[in-house]
């Protein structure tokens, strides 16, 4: 608490400046909590929903309820929620591999995808089984700065089988997309190429808005349960939602053709999946408030931040451009030292599977790699931006920010 007391006046001053924004977050959380509660009631969730299944997992009523629950919450025809998804990238890959066949074309409308997905697409190096090796062609255009009809029309001339929209920024400098942005892109795609499947990487964006991408016409989306929808309770897993036929294709890719969503035991996790989804609107609100405070704080201190204070947000990520590799490492180490788990450890830059550059990760989290919990990470490459995300409680983010300020030797009177 010593760090917080040292910077309490500065943090309180910044917080007062963003009171209207914080109130808007609370209103969105309340609305989404109501949506989720109604979905739980409609699905008649009860104690038996949490019972374990074994073996093949046939006739798992709780699993089927969970799928229906996600479909209702995410505005889709069907959903697939499984502990067998090992990451968001795995769930996304299952979707892309299930809807694309040799000779098909995939177009990204948000520029180059996140680092881990680039390998699955075959963009960094030839890997056996990647999409490029299956004669699936790839093209991209960056429309995150605004819808350019000419660029879109050009890239859709050949009527791609699917288009990819990455909602969050990843490690890019671009802004995250709002649901309204996604609605506009989806409508434009359907105008130029009606049969193209619109797929959204929904990671980090769930419950930031009062709507989800399927509510505005998206065909298919996927995400991770150790990000927003798991609320820090889900220990693993991922989800897919969208058109029923496309969701089942993804299920066939996860299990096997003919088995699909009818199989897959999930012992020991269903209660956490249900409870995590129920708490997600509130937890996402806590994370958003923490990131809004961080944006206003570091902007006040003269750093370039994205999103900027007051800017409409599409995800729970906050980028701060530090401009120096040593400063970047100090920032992440301060976050680690203010974490509830592994606070005594010192993060070091290191190679990580799926990433082009060494990455430093501060993640003293209860669930390994859980971005729903407050964490900070960054690739060691210019302009040396740190990416913060998550926060189970707003209070924890405030305490951690005070530790960061102290580690960076910021004056309390700044």
mmCIF file of C-alpha atoms in Angstrom, residues 3-378:
data_model
loop_
_atom_site.group_PDB
_atom_site.id
_atom_site.type_symbol
_atom_site.label_atom_id
_atom_site.label_comp_id
_atom_site.label_asym_id
_atom_site.label_seq_id
_atom_site.Cartn_x
_atom_site.Cartn_y
_atom_site.Cartn_z
ATOM 1 C CA UNK A 3 3.212 2.872 -3.357
ATOM 2 C CA UNK A 4 -0.482 3.616 -3.569
ATOM 3 C CA UNK A 5 -0.348 6.145 -0.736
ATOM 4 C CA UNK A 6 2.598 7.807 -2.471
ATOM 5 C CA UNK A 7 0.612 8.242 -5.702
ATOM 6 C CA UNK A 8 -2.916 8.373 -4.287
ATOM 7 C CA UNK A 9 -3.409 12.076 -4.982
ATOM 8 C CA UNK A 10 -2.219 11.761 -8.582
ATOM 9 C CA UNK A 11 -4.396 8.695 -9.254
ATOM 10 C CA UNK A 12 -7.424 10.328 -7.605
ATOM 11 C CA UNK A 13 -6.973 13.464 -9.698
ATOM 12 C CA UNK A 14 -6.870 11.433 -12.904
ATOM 13 C CA UNK A 15 -9.816 9.314 -11.789
ATOM 14 C CA UNK A 16 -11.991 12.370 -11.205
ATOM 15 C CA UNK A 17 -11.345 13.461 -14.784
ATOM 16 C CA UNK A 18 -12.825 10.238 -16.187
ATOM 17 C CA UNK A 19 -15.865 9.821 -13.912
ATOM 18 C CA UNK A 20 -18.343 10.114 -16.836
ATOM 19 C CA UNK A 21 -16.496 7.391 -18.780
ATOM 20 C CA UNK A 22 -16.435 5.097 -15.745
ATOM 21 C CA UNK A 23 -20.183 5.596 -15.328
ATOM 22 C CA UNK A 24 -20.758 4.576 -18.955
ATOM 23 C CA UNK A 25 -18.837 1.351 -18.325
ATOM 24 C CA UNK A 26 -21.052 0.590 -15.338
ATOM 25 C CA UNK A 27 -24.166 1.107 -17.482
ATOM 26 C CA UNK A 28 -22.862 -1.272 -20.156
ATOM 27 C CA UNK A 29 -21.987 -3.859 -17.510
ATOM 28 C CA UNK A 30 -25.487 -3.594 -16.050
ATOM 29 C CA UNK A 31 -27.108 -4.045 -19.458
ATOM 30 C CA UNK A 32 -24.937 -7.054 -20.306
ATOM 31 C CA UNK A 33 -25.495 -8.574 -16.881
ATOM 32 C CA UNK A 34 -29.207 -8.417 -17.563
ATOM 33 C CA UNK A 35 -28.767 -10.145 -20.929
ATOM 34 C CA UNK A 36 -26.706 -12.904 -19.375
ATOM 35 C CA UNK A 37 -29.108 -13.396 -16.476
ATOM 36 C CA UNK A 38 -32.074 -13.757 -18.836
ATOM 37 C CA UNK A 39 -30.154 -16.319 -20.883
ATOM 38 C CA UNK A 40 -29.406 -18.368 -17.743
ATOM 39 C CA UNK A 41 -33.080 -18.320 -16.827
ATOM 40 C CA UNK A 42 -34.173 -19.280 -20.332
ATOM 41 C CA UNK A 43 -31.751 -22.235 -20.367
ATOM 42 C CA UNK A 44 -33.078 -23.363 -16.964
ATOM 43 C CA UNK A 45 -29.595 -23.786 -15.519
ATOM 44 C CA UNK A 46 -29.689 -25.838 -12.324
ATOM 45 C CA UNK A 47 -27.400 -27.965 -10.153
ATOM 46 C CA UNK A 48 -27.460 -30.862 -12.612
ATOM 47 C CA UNK A 49 -25.943 -28.583 -15.243
ATOM 48 C CA UNK A 50 -22.618 -28.833 -13.397
ATOM 49 C CA UNK A 51 -22.472 -32.646 -13.153
ATOM 50 C CA UNK A 52 -19.450 -34.297 -14.696
ATOM 51 C CA UNK A 53 -19.542 -36.634 -17.648
ATOM 52 C CA UNK A 54 -16.888 -39.181 -18.522
ATOM 53 C CA UNK A 55 -15.470 -41.010 -21.492
ATOM 54 C CA UNK A 56 -17.090 -39.894 -24.719
ATOM 55 C CA UNK A 57 -19.383 -37.454 -22.948
ATOM 56 C CA UNK A 58 -22.528 -38.550 -24.759
ATOM 57 C CA UNK A 59 -25.793 -36.962 -23.609
ATOM 58 C CA UNK A 60 -24.049 -34.396 -21.431
ATOM 59 C CA UNK A 61 -27.008 -32.160 -20.594
ATOM 60 C CA UNK A 62 -24.862 -29.474 -18.937
ATOM 61 C CA UNK A 63 -22.571 -29.232 -21.942
ATOM 62 C CA UNK A 64 -25.551 -28.867 -24.251
ATOM 63 C CA UNK A 65 -27.014 -26.177 -21.958
ATOM 64 C CA UNK A 66 -23.702 -24.329 -22.010
ATOM 65 C CA UNK A 67 -23.676 -24.333 -25.810
ATOM 66 C CA UNK A 68 -27.234 -23.005 -25.880
ATOM 67 C CA UNK A 69 -26.388 -20.389 -23.262
ATOM 68 C CA UNK A 70 -23.470 -19.013 -25.292
ATOM 69 C CA UNK A 71 -25.625 -18.957 -28.426
ATOM 70 C CA UNK A 72 -28.244 -16.841 -26.641
ATOM 71 C CA UNK A 73 -25.702 -14.464 -25.112
ATOM 72 C CA UNK A 74 -23.728 -14.037 -28.342
ATOM 73 C CA UNK A 75 -26.767 -13.688 -30.591
ATOM 74 C CA UNK A 76 -26.033 -16.748 -32.715
ATOM 75 C CA UNK A 77 -27.861 -19.819 -33.973
ATOM 76 C CA UNK A 78 -25.474 -22.199 -32.228
ATOM 77 C CA UNK A 79 -22.326 -22.301 -30.127
ATOM 78 C CA UNK A 80 -19.585 -24.723 -29.168
ATOM 79 C CA UNK A 81 -17.976 -24.277 -25.727
ATOM 80 C CA UNK A 82 -15.253 -26.798 -24.966
ATOM 81 C CA UNK A 83 -12.361 -27.383 -22.601
ATOM 82 C CA UNK A 84 -10.647 -29.181 -25.499
ATOM 83 C CA UNK A 85 -9.856 -25.835 -27.160
ATOM 84 C CA UNK A 86 -6.339 -25.142 -25.874
ATOM 85 C CA UNK A 87 -6.339 -21.443 -26.784
ATOM 86 C CA UNK A 88 -8.140 -18.759 -28.717
ATOM 87 C CA UNK A 89 -5.821 -19.403 -31.662
ATOM 88 C CA UNK A 90 -6.877 -23.070 -31.589
ATOM 89 C CA UNK A 91 -10.579 -22.156 -31.697
ATOM 90 C CA UNK A 92 -9.936 -19.646 -34.503
ATOM 91 C CA UNK A 93 -7.905 -22.193 -36.468
ATOM 92 C CA UNK A 94 -10.662 -24.799 -36.136
ATOM 93 C CA UNK A 95 -13.066 -22.306 -37.680
ATOM 94 C CA UNK A 96 -10.800 -21.329 -40.569
ATOM 95 C CA UNK A 97 -9.702 -24.885 -41.353
ATOM 96 C CA UNK A 98 -13.309 -26.069 -41.285
ATOM 97 C CA UNK A 99 -14.716 -23.508 -43.734
ATOM 98 C CA UNK A 100 -11.768 -23.317 -46.153
ATOM 99 C CA UNK A 101 -10.866 -25.978 -48.712
ATOM 100 C CA UNK A 102 -8.016 -26.282 -51.246
ATOM 101 C CA UNK A 103 -8.401 -23.569 -53.873
ATOM 102 C CA UNK A 104 -10.333 -21.230 -51.563
ATOM 103 C CA UNK A 105 -9.251 -17.709 -50.698
ATOM 104 C CA UNK A 106 -9.139 -15.980 -47.324
ATOM 105 C CA UNK A 107 -8.955 -12.191 -46.981
ATOM 106 C CA UNK A 108 -8.101 -10.336 -43.776
ATOM 107 C CA UNK A 109 -9.793 -6.947 -43.545
ATOM 108 C CA UNK A 110 -7.775 -5.853 -40.510
ATOM 109 C CA UNK A 111 -4.249 -6.179 -41.843
ATOM 110 C CA UNK A 112 -1.799 -8.795 -40.651
ATOM 111 C CA UNK A 113 -3.277 -11.065 -37.971
ATOM 112 C CA UNK A 114 -1.921 -11.592 -34.477
ATOM 113 C CA UNK A 115 1.492 -13.289 -34.307
ATOM 114 C CA UNK A 116 0.301 -16.767 -33.262
ATOM 115 C CA UNK A 117 -2.239 -16.960 -36.092
ATOM 116 C CA UNK A 118 0.309 -15.996 -38.739
ATOM 117 C CA UNK A 119 1.958 -19.412 -38.456
ATOM 118 C CA UNK A 120 -1.335 -21.237 -38.873
ATOM 119 C CA UNK A 121 -1.975 -19.239 -42.036
ATOM 120 C CA UNK A 122 1.512 -19.919 -43.380
ATOM 121 C CA UNK A 123 2.542 -16.257 -43.424
ATOM 122 C CA UNK A 124 5.871 -16.551 -41.600
ATOM 123 C CA UNK A 125 7.336 -19.882 -42.714
ATOM 124 C CA UNK A 126 6.116 -22.979 -44.500
ATOM 125 C CA UNK A 127 4.797 -25.462 -41.962
ATOM 126 C CA UNK A 128 3.283 -28.862 -42.785
ATOM 127 C CA UNK A 129 -0.487 -28.569 -42.604
ATOM 128 C CA UNK A 130 -0.758 -24.786 -42.565
ATOM 129 C CA UNK A 131 -3.347 -23.137 -44.808
ATOM 130 C CA UNK A 132 -0.784 -22.122 -47.423
ATOM 131 C CA UNK A 133 0.351 -25.740 -47.811
ATOM 132 C CA UNK A 134 -3.252 -26.689 -48.644
ATOM 133 C CA UNK A 135 -3.383 -24.325 -51.604
ATOM 134 C CA UNK A 136 -5.533 -21.825 -49.728
ATOM 135 C CA UNK A 137 -4.583 -18.337 -50.838
ATOM 136 C CA UNK A 138 -4.436 -15.339 -48.543
ATOM 137 C CA UNK A 139 -4.724 -11.600 -49.061
ATOM 138 C CA UNK A 140 -5.108 -8.688 -46.708
ATOM 139 C CA UNK A 141 -6.145 -5.055 -46.540
ATOM 140 C CA UNK A 142 -6.136 -2.833 -43.464
ATOM 141 C CA UNK A 143 -9.510 -1.138 -43.040
ATOM 142 C CA UNK A 144 -9.144 -0.426 -39.324
ATOM 143 C CA UNK A 145 -8.711 3.294 -39.924
ATOM 144 C CA UNK A 146 -12.083 3.427 -41.700
ATOM 145 C CA UNK A 147 -14.065 1.684 -44.406
ATOM 146 C CA UNK A 148 -12.520 2.370 -47.819
ATOM 147 C CA UNK A 149 -15.061 1.076 -50.328
ATOM 148 C CA UNK A 150 -12.573 1.073 -53.233
ATOM 149 C CA UNK A 151 -10.005 -0.973 -51.335
ATOM 150 C CA UNK A 152 -12.694 -3.355 -50.133
ATOM 151 C CA UNK A 153 -14.203 -3.810 -53.591
ATOM 152 C CA UNK A 154 -10.758 -4.546 -55.046
ATOM 153 C CA UNK A 155 -9.845 -7.182 -52.488
ATOM 154 C CA UNK A 156 -13.277 -8.834 -52.822
ATOM 155 C CA UNK A 157 -13.224 -8.960 -56.630
ATOM 156 C CA UNK A 158 -12.482 -12.688 -56.640
ATOM 157 C CA UNK A 159 -15.259 -13.421 -54.112
ATOM 158 C CA UNK A 160 -13.235 -14.983 -51.265
ATOM 159 C CA UNK A 161 -14.675 -17.941 -49.414
ATOM 160 C CA UNK A 162 -14.125 -16.162 -46.102
ATOM 161 C CA UNK A 163 -13.031 -12.829 -44.698
ATOM 162 C CA UNK A 164 -11.256 -12.446 -41.369
ATOM 163 C CA UNK A 165 -11.854 -9.539 -38.995
ATOM 164 C CA UNK A 166 -9.604 -9.360 -35.935
ATOM 165 C CA UNK A 167 -11.473 -7.313 -33.375
ATOM 166 C CA UNK A 168 -8.551 -6.595 -31.063
ATOM 167 C CA UNK A 169 -5.275 -4.877 -31.914
ATOM 168 C CA UNK A 170 -2.908 -7.721 -31.066
ATOM 169 C CA UNK A 171 0.603 -6.281 -31.022
ATOM 170 C CA UNK A 172 -0.213 -3.793 -33.777
ATOM 171 C CA UNK A 173 -0.458 -0.044 -33.413
ATOM 172 C CA UNK A 174 -3.970 0.088 -34.853
ATOM 173 C CA UNK A 175 -7.138 0.665 -32.865
ATOM 174 C CA UNK A 176 -9.463 -2.130 -31.832
ATOM 175 C CA UNK A 177 -12.759 -2.399 -33.708
ATOM 176 C CA UNK A 178 -16.094 -1.645 -32.104
ATOM 177 C CA UNK A 179 -19.193 -3.695 -32.867
ATOM 178 C CA UNK A 180 -20.440 -0.764 -34.941
ATOM 179 C CA UNK A 181 -17.232 -0.951 -37.016
ATOM 180 C CA UNK A 182 -17.786 -4.673 -37.506
ATOM 181 C CA UNK A 183 -21.409 -4.078 -38.508
ATOM 182 C CA UNK A 184 -20.289 -1.618 -41.189
ATOM 183 C CA UNK A 185 -17.594 -3.963 -42.530
ATOM 184 C CA UNK A 186 -19.953 -6.955 -42.548
ATOM 185 C CA UNK A 187 -22.664 -5.069 -44.448
ATOM 186 C CA UNK A 188 -20.100 -3.911 -47.022
ATOM 187 C CA UNK A 189 -18.737 -7.436 -47.496
ATOM 188 C CA UNK A 190 -22.228 -8.855 -48.005
ATOM 189 C CA UNK A 191 -22.925 -6.147 -50.570
ATOM 190 C CA UNK A 192 -19.834 -6.958 -52.674
ATOM 191 C CA UNK A 193 -19.617 -10.701 -52.024
ATOM 192 C CA UNK A 194 -22.837 -12.061 -50.465
ATOM 193 C CA UNK A 195 -21.630 -15.651 -50.157
ATOM 194 C CA UNK A 196 -18.377 -14.841 -48.353
ATOM 195 C CA UNK A 197 -18.300 -16.054 -44.750
ATOM 196 C CA UNK A 198 -17.559 -13.213 -42.331
ATOM 197 C CA UNK A 199 -15.451 -14.572 -39.470
ATOM 198 C CA UNK A 200 -14.458 -12.535 -36.401
ATOM 199 C CA UNK A 201 -11.629 -13.181 -33.974
ATOM 200 C CA UNK A 202 -13.552 -11.977 -30.925
ATOM 201 C CA UNK A 203 -10.724 -12.280 -28.362
ATOM 202 C CA UNK A 204 -10.539 -9.424 -25.812
ATOM 203 C CA UNK A 205 -13.771 -7.864 -27.097
ATOM 204 C CA UNK A 206 -16.567 -9.781 -25.386
ATOM 205 C CA UNK A 207 -18.948 -7.632 -23.280
ATOM 206 C CA UNK A 208 -17.106 -4.404 -24.059
ATOM 207 C CA UNK A 209 -20.206 -3.414 -26.037
ATOM 208 C CA UNK A 210 -23.902 -4.099 -25.486
ATOM 209 C CA UNK A 211 -23.863 -6.258 -28.642
ATOM 210 C CA UNK A 212 -21.632 -8.996 -30.000
ATOM 211 C CA UNK A 213 -20.623 -9.443 -33.674
ATOM 212 C CA UNK A 214 -23.287 -12.067 -34.419
ATOM 213 C CA UNK A 215 -25.912 -9.510 -33.395
ATOM 214 C CA UNK A 216 -24.858 -7.402 -36.406
ATOM 215 C CA UNK A 217 -24.697 -10.063 -39.102
ATOM 216 C CA UNK A 218 -21.357 -11.865 -38.595
ATOM 217 C CA UNK A 219 -21.486 -15.529 -39.672
ATOM 218 C CA UNK A 220 -18.952 -17.040 -37.283
ATOM 219 C CA UNK A 221 -16.733 -15.983 -34.377
ATOM 220 C CA UNK A 222 -14.407 -17.544 -31.844
ATOM 221 C CA UNK A 223 -12.595 -16.673 -28.635
ATOM 222 C CA UNK A 224 -10.846 -17.898 -25.514
ATOM 223 C CA UNK A 225 -12.396 -18.647 -22.133
ATOM 224 C CA UNK A 226 -9.299 -17.447 -20.270
ATOM 225 C CA UNK A 227 -10.016 -14.013 -21.660
ATOM 226 C CA UNK A 228 -13.241 -12.027 -21.186
ATOM 227 C CA UNK A 229 -15.990 -14.675 -21.085
ATOM 228 C CA UNK A 230 -14.276 -16.783 -18.411
ATOM 229 C CA UNK A 231 -13.974 -13.856 -15.953
ATOM 230 C CA UNK A 232 -10.835 -15.329 -14.399
ATOM 231 C CA UNK A 233 -12.732 -18.445 -13.269
ATOM 232 C CA UNK A 234 -12.496 -20.627 -16.383
ATOM 233 C CA UNK A 235 -9.150 -22.461 -16.136
ATOM 234 C CA UNK A 236 -8.955 -23.268 -19.857
ATOM 235 C CA UNK A 237 -11.074 -23.618 -22.990
ATOM 236 C CA UNK A 238 -12.518 -21.702 -25.887
ATOM 237 C CA UNK A 239 -15.750 -21.134 -27.759
ATOM 238 C CA UNK A 240 -17.185 -20.800 -31.253
ATOM 239 C CA UNK A 241 -20.526 -19.160 -32.099
ATOM 240 C CA UNK A 242 -22.412 -18.377 -35.276
ATOM 241 C CA UNK A 243 -24.501 -20.029 -37.970
ATOM 242 C CA UNK A 244 -25.440 -23.549 -36.945
ATOM 243 C CA UNK A 245 -23.921 -25.210 -40.017
ATOM 244 C CA UNK A 246 -20.611 -23.386 -39.591
ATOM 245 C CA UNK A 247 -20.408 -24.105 -35.863
ATOM 246 C CA UNK A 248 -20.935 -27.805 -36.553
ATOM 247 C CA UNK A 249 -18.165 -27.736 -39.165
ATOM 248 C CA UNK A 250 -15.840 -26.294 -36.515
ATOM 249 C CA UNK A 251 -16.954 -29.060 -34.139
ATOM 250 C CA UNK A 252 -16.094 -31.668 -36.769
ATOM 251 C CA UNK A 253 -12.642 -30.120 -37.018
ATOM 252 C CA UNK A 254 -12.206 -30.215 -33.237
ATOM 253 C CA UNK A 255 -13.358 -33.841 -32.869
ATOM 254 C CA UNK A 256 -14.113 -35.789 -36.040
ATOM 255 C CA UNK A 257 -16.635 -35.714 -38.918
ATOM 256 C CA UNK A 258 -19.855 -37.308 -37.779
ATOM 257 C CA UNK A 259 -19.062 -36.787 -34.096
ATOM 258 C CA UNK A 260 -18.878 -33.023 -33.896
ATOM 259 C CA UNK A 261 -20.618 -31.378 -30.971
ATOM 260 C CA UNK A 262 -22.211 -34.611 -29.683
ATOM 261 C CA UNK A 263 -19.015 -35.731 -27.986
ATOM 262 C CA UNK A 264 -16.502 -34.431 -25.465
ATOM 263 C CA UNK A 265 -16.554 -34.920 -21.707
ATOM 264 C CA UNK A 266 -15.643 -31.881 -19.596
ATOM 265 C CA UNK A 267 -15.017 -33.143 -16.054
ATOM 266 C CA UNK A 268 -14.381 -30.591 -13.341
ATOM 267 C CA UNK A 269 -14.868 -27.388 -15.329
ATOM 268 C CA UNK A 270 -18.517 -26.879 -16.255
ATOM 269 C CA UNK A 271 -19.469 -25.027 -13.076
ATOM 270 C CA UNK A 272 -16.534 -22.670 -13.625
ATOM 271 C CA UNK A 273 -17.577 -22.131 -17.255
ATOM 272 C CA UNK A 274 -21.141 -21.264 -16.227
ATOM 273 C CA UNK A 275 -20.072 -19.090 -13.305
ATOM 274 C CA UNK A 276 -17.382 -17.360 -15.363
ATOM 275 C CA UNK A 277 -19.860 -16.383 -18.063
ATOM 276 C CA UNK A 278 -22.287 -15.075 -15.433
ATOM 277 C CA UNK A 279 -19.607 -12.859 -13.861
ATOM 278 C CA UNK A 280 -18.039 -11.783 -17.165
ATOM 279 C CA UNK A 281 -20.030 -8.555 -17.711
ATOM 280 C CA UNK A 282 -18.940 -7.223 -14.330
ATOM 281 C CA UNK A 283 -15.338 -8.398 -14.634
ATOM 282 C CA UNK A 284 -14.969 -6.918 -18.112
ATOM 283 C CA UNK A 285 -16.300 -3.653 -16.685
ATOM 284 C CA UNK A 286 -13.643 -3.761 -13.973
ATOM 285 C CA UNK A 287 -10.937 -4.318 -16.580
ATOM 286 C CA UNK A 288 -12.229 -1.503 -18.778
ATOM 287 C CA UNK A 289 -12.250 0.948 -15.879
ATOM 288 C CA UNK A 290 -8.676 0.011 -15.042
ATOM 289 C CA UNK A 291 -7.537 0.512 -18.626
ATOM 290 C CA UNK A 292 -9.349 3.855 -18.844
ATOM 291 C CA UNK A 293 -7.511 5.011 -15.744
ATOM 292 C CA UNK A 294 -4.206 3.824 -17.231
ATOM 293 C CA UNK A 295 -4.877 5.669 -20.497
ATOM 294 C CA UNK A 296 -5.663 8.942 -18.761
ATOM 295 C CA UNK A 297 -2.732 8.554 -16.371
ATOM 296 C CA UNK A 298 -0.024 7.887 -18.943
ATOM 297 C CA UNK A 299 -1.410 10.449 -21.372
ATOM 298 C CA UNK A 300 -1.128 13.002 -18.561
ATOM 299 C CA UNK A 301 2.500 11.952 -18.102
ATOM 300 C CA UNK A 302 3.238 12.631 -21.773
ATOM 301 C CA UNK A 303 3.220 9.113 -23.207
ATOM 302 C CA UNK A 304 1.491 8.151 -26.435
ATOM 303 C CA UNK A 305 -1.409 5.876 -25.535
ATOM 304 C CA UNK A 306 -3.938 3.879 -27.519
ATOM 305 C CA UNK A 307 -6.867 4.101 -27.044
ATOM 306 C CA UNK A 308 -6.656 7.739 -26.055
ATOM 307 C CA UNK A 309 -8.636 9.019 -23.074
ATOM 308 C CA UNK A 310 -12.289 9.294 -24.065
ATOM 309 C CA UNK A 311 -11.871 7.223 -27.227
ATOM 310 C CA UNK A 312 -14.465 4.545 -27.958
ATOM 311 C CA UNK A 313 -13.078 1.148 -26.995
ATOM 312 C CA UNK A 314 -13.385 -2.151 -28.829
ATOM 313 C CA UNK A 315 -11.427 -4.342 -26.400
ATOM 314 C CA UNK A 316 -9.876 -4.468 -22.915
ATOM 315 C CA UNK A 317 -6.319 -3.745 -24.126
ATOM 316 C CA UNK A 318 -4.406 -0.536 -23.403
ATOM 317 C CA UNK A 319 -1.170 0.249 -25.233
ATOM 318 C CA UNK A 320 1.433 2.667 -23.902
ATOM 319 C CA UNK A 321 4.357 3.603 -26.123
ATOM 320 C CA UNK A 322 7.478 3.721 -23.975
ATOM 321 C CA UNK A 323 10.079 4.084 -26.728
ATOM 322 C CA UNK A 324 12.835 2.287 -24.827
ATOM 323 C CA UNK A 325 13.465 -1.452 -24.294
ATOM 324 C CA UNK A 326 14.745 -0.999 -20.748
ATOM 325 C CA UNK A 327 11.748 1.108 -19.772
ATOM 326 C CA UNK A 328 9.499 -1.542 -21.280
ATOM 327 C CA UNK A 329 11.102 -4.265 -19.178
ATOM 328 C CA UNK A 330 10.892 -2.154 -16.025
ATOM 329 C CA UNK A 331 7.187 -1.583 -16.676
ATOM 330 C CA UNK A 332 6.436 -5.295 -17.025
ATOM 331 C CA UNK A 333 8.520 -6.194 -13.978
ATOM 332 C CA UNK A 334 6.598 -3.661 -11.914
ATOM 333 C CA UNK A 335 3.295 -5.251 -12.982
ATOM 334 C CA UNK A 336 4.652 -8.692 -12.059
ATOM 335 C CA UNK A 337 5.741 -7.466 -8.629
ATOM 336 C CA UNK A 338 2.207 -6.164 -8.009
ATOM 337 C CA UNK A 339 0.575 -9.484 -8.935
ATOM 338 C CA UNK A 340 -1.100 -11.920 -6.518
ATOM 339 C CA UNK A 341 0.818 -14.903 -7.935
ATOM 340 C CA UNK A 342 4.571 -15.153 -8.612
ATOM 341 C CA UNK A 343 5.169 -11.581 -7.455
ATOM 342 C CA UNK A 344 8.704 -12.567 -6.417
ATOM 343 C CA UNK A 345 9.708 -13.523 -9.966
ATOM 344 C CA UNK A 346 11.368 -11.230 -12.520
ATOM 345 C CA UNK A 347 10.066 -11.533 -16.103
ATOM 346 C CA UNK A 348 12.730 -11.829 -18.789
ATOM 347 C CA UNK A 349 12.410 -11.390 -22.553
ATOM 348 C CA UNK A 350 12.384 -14.792 -24.223
ATOM 349 C CA UNK A 351 11.337 -16.584 -27.409
ATOM 350 C CA UNK A 352 7.763 -17.856 -27.286
ATOM 351 C CA UNK A 353 5.943 -20.295 -29.574
ATOM 352 C CA UNK A 354 4.074 -18.428 -32.289
ATOM 353 C CA UNK A 355 5.890 -15.089 -31.919
ATOM 354 C CA UNK A 356 8.495 -13.537 -34.239
ATOM 355 C CA UNK A 357 10.340 -11.533 -31.577
ATOM 356 C CA UNK A 358 11.336 -12.126 -28.002
ATOM 357 C CA UNK A 359 8.402 -11.339 -25.716
ATOM 358 C CA UNK A 360 8.350 -10.188 -22.121
ATOM 359 C CA UNK A 361 5.240 -11.153 -20.189
ATOM 360 C CA UNK A 362 4.130 -10.043 -16.756
ATOM 361 C CA UNK A 363 1.381 -12.427 -15.783
ATOM 362 C CA UNK A 364 1.152 -13.199 -12.112
ATOM 363 C CA UNK A 365 -2.216 -14.799 -12.713
ATOM 364 C CA UNK A 366 -4.225 -17.568 -11.073
ATOM 365 C CA UNK A 367 -4.751 -19.110 -14.530
ATOM 366 C CA UNK A 368 -1.626 -19.367 -16.664
ATOM 367 C CA UNK A 369 -1.744 -16.737 -19.422
ATOM 368 C CA UNK A 370 -5.204 -15.520 -18.446
ATOM 369 C CA UNK A 371 -5.655 -12.138 -20.089
ATOM 370 C CA UNK A 372 -8.842 -11.568 -18.120
ATOM 371 C CA UNK A 373 -6.528 -10.981 -15.151
ATOM 372 C CA UNK A 374 -4.366 -7.853 -15.033
ATOM 373 C CA UNK A 375 -1.227 -8.445 -17.036
ATOM 374 C CA UNK A 376 1.218 -6.653 -19.297
ATOM 375 C CA UNK A 377 3.297 -7.945 -22.165
ATOM 376 C CA UNK A 378 5.117 -6.815 -25.268
#
